Amino acid sequence: MTAIPSEPIWVSDSETLNDLCARWSQQAAIAVDTEFMRSSTFYPKTALFQVGDGQGCYLIDPLSMSDFTAFAQLMVNPDVTKVFHSCSEDMEVFQTFMQVTPTPLFDTQIAAAIAGKGFSLGYAKLIDVMLGVEIPKSETRSDWLQRPLSQSQLQYAAVDVAYLLVAYGMLLKELKDRDRLGWVESDCADIVRQAETGVEIDQLYLKVKSAWKLNRKQLSVLRELVSWRELQARERDVPRNRLIKERALWDMARQQPTEIYQISGLEGMTPRTIKQDGEQLLDVIQAASNVPEEQCPSRIPKPLPPAEGDLIKALKQKSRDIAELLAVAPEILVRKKDFEDLVRSRMENASYSLNSRLSGWRREVVGEELLCFAQNWSTS
């Protein structure tokens, strides 16, 4: 194998970055990665951008310059594919730092799974599997905001993009040969759409554990409390659970307290939280509890009854059989929630139907067979 440049090249001024972006805009693909810190904040603190172009590994310092216009334009240049590995957190970094979502996107972790290399492979494992190169991970948890970065950090950051384009080229050929490139492109486009759309704050309450146990009035309170916490966490730039733990929100929604002493005894409610936010929380609870019931959220469906367990198991086995024939990990085809949605669809609508995730390329590959299997199961 031809030697791959992996020496770090430090970029700390806008003029150099602009020249590089002009050059990179002429390439078909570049490898991209980020380093960030988020131990006590809501938003990631961007510490480094890495770009590999096949000729060098460039480490772009966001702490020493402010003009990232050319780089942001490069990230959305439709003629340049941005190659990442396991990109979900990187998307958040780009959204936070420069309000763009890199596109078109190619995620080598997704591509490797669809190519049958293994599900959810880490970067080091992928490069070992595909290239036989061992990559050290000694700096995974180091302080990326410190300056200067150590030589070990610089080398680690460079290596993170050094081999990506080589892996990308190999995966691209294999996916084309097996007529699966469209699968990867579809999944990566979904990541971009989700990153651009963001989360609907008034729907976050649906993710609260045991929310299904609450009635409509209580769900109204939970929805407003969760939305309040989300907005406050963003405004104060603190982690959600550091502000108020989810369990405390659920307890307040269930009990609907009207006095400070009633919330002071709840698990996870610290004296500091009571002093700083207690009265405001009571106001949120009171306003939400006064919403007419017809305007409150609908009840959340209960977990699937045990009686459906046999069908779920049978569907999972069917999915594993299909995955084995395709030589891919079953997890890349169907998630746990997809099975549950399929079974629940008949409980709610009297007939089985596929959710949106199983309605794309997965419909022909696995969805239709699961749908027929479930229909035959219910009539047998």
CSV table of N, CA and C in Angstrom, one decimal, residues 7 20 24 39 52 54 69 75 92 94 118 145 173 214 273-274 292 323 326 342 345 354-355:
chain,number,residue,atom,x,y,z
A,7,GLU,N,1.3,13.3,8.8
A,7,GLU,CA,1.9,14.3,9.7
A,7,GLU,C,0.9,15.5,9.8
A,20,LEU,N,-6.7,26.9,1.3
A,20,LEU,CA,-7.0,25.5,1.4
A,20,LEU,C,-8.4,25.2,0.9
A,24,TRP,N,-9.6,22.6,-1.9
A,24,TRP,CA,-10.4,21.5,-1.5
A,24,TRP,C,-11.7,21.5,-2.3
A,39,SER,N,-18.2,18.5,28.9
A,39,SER,CA,-18.4,17.9,30.2
A,39,SER,C,-19.3,18.6,31.1
A,52,GLY,N,-8.6,15.8,5.9
A,52,GLY,CA,-7.6,15.0,5.1
A,52,GLY,C,-8.0,15.1,3.7
A,54,GLY,N,-5.8,13.6,1.2
A,54,GLY,CA,-5.0,12.6,0.4
A,54,GLY,C,-3.6,13.1,0.3
A,69,THR,N,-15.9,31.6,7.0
A,69,THR,CA,-16.9,31.7,5.8
A,69,THR,C,-16.6,30.7,4.7
A,75,MET,N,-18.3,23.2,3.3
A,75,MET,CA,-19.1,22.1,4.0
A,75,MET,C,-20.4,21.9,3.3
A,92,GLU,N,-23.5,18.1,15.1
A,92,GLU,CA,-23.9,19.0,16.2
A,92,GLU,C,-22.8,20.1,16.3
A,94,PHE,N,-20.8,21.2,14.0
A,94,PHE,CA,-20.9,22.2,12.9
A,94,PHE,C,-22.1,23.1,13.0
A,118,GLY,N,-19.3,-5.1,9.6
A,118,GLY,CA,-19.7,-5.1,11.0
A,118,GLY,C,-20.5,-3.9,11.4
A,145,LEU,N,-9.1,21.6,24.3
A,145,LEU,CA,-9.1,23.1,24.4
A,145,LEU,C,-7.8,23.7,24.8
A,173,LYS,N,-16.2,1.5,-3.9
A,173,LYS,CA,-16.1,0.4,-5.0
A,173,LYS,C,-16.9,-0.8,-4.6
A,214,LEU,N,-48.8,8.5,32.6
A,214,LEU,CA,-49.5,9.7,33.0
A,214,LEU,C,-50.8,9.9,32.1
A,273,THR,N,-31.5,24.5,43.2
A,273,THR,CA,-32.6,24.5,42.2
A,273,THR,C,-33.9,25.1,42.7
A,274,ILE,N,-34.2,24.7,43.9
A,274,ILE,CA,-35.5,25.2,44.6
A,274,ILE,C,-35.4,26.7,44.7
A,292,PRO,N,-57.4,23.1,29.1
A,292,PRO,CA,-58.6,22.2,29.0
A,292,PRO,C,-58.1,20.8,28.5
A,323,ALA,N,-30.7,-10.8,6.9
A,323,ALA,CA,-29.4,-10.2,7.1
A,323,ALA,C,-28.3,-11.2,6.8
A,326,LEU,N,-27.9,-11.5,3.1
A,326,LEU,CA,-27.3,-10.3,2.6
A,326,LEU,C,-25.9,-10.1,3.1
A,342,LEU,N,-44.1,-1.9,14.0
A,342,LEU,CA,-44.8,-2.8,13.1
A,342,LEU,C,-45.9,-3.5,13.8
A,345,SER,N,-48.7,-1.1,15.0
A,345,SER,CA,-49.6,-0.6,13.9
A,345,SER,C,-50.9,-1.3,13.8
A,354,LEU,N,-45.7,-0.3,7.7
A,354,LEU,CA,-44.3,-0.1,8.0
A,354,LEU,C,-44.1,1.4,8.4
A,355,ASN,N,-43.2,1.6,9.3
A,355,ASN,CA,-42.9,3.0,9.7
A,355,ASN,C,-42.0,3.7,8.6
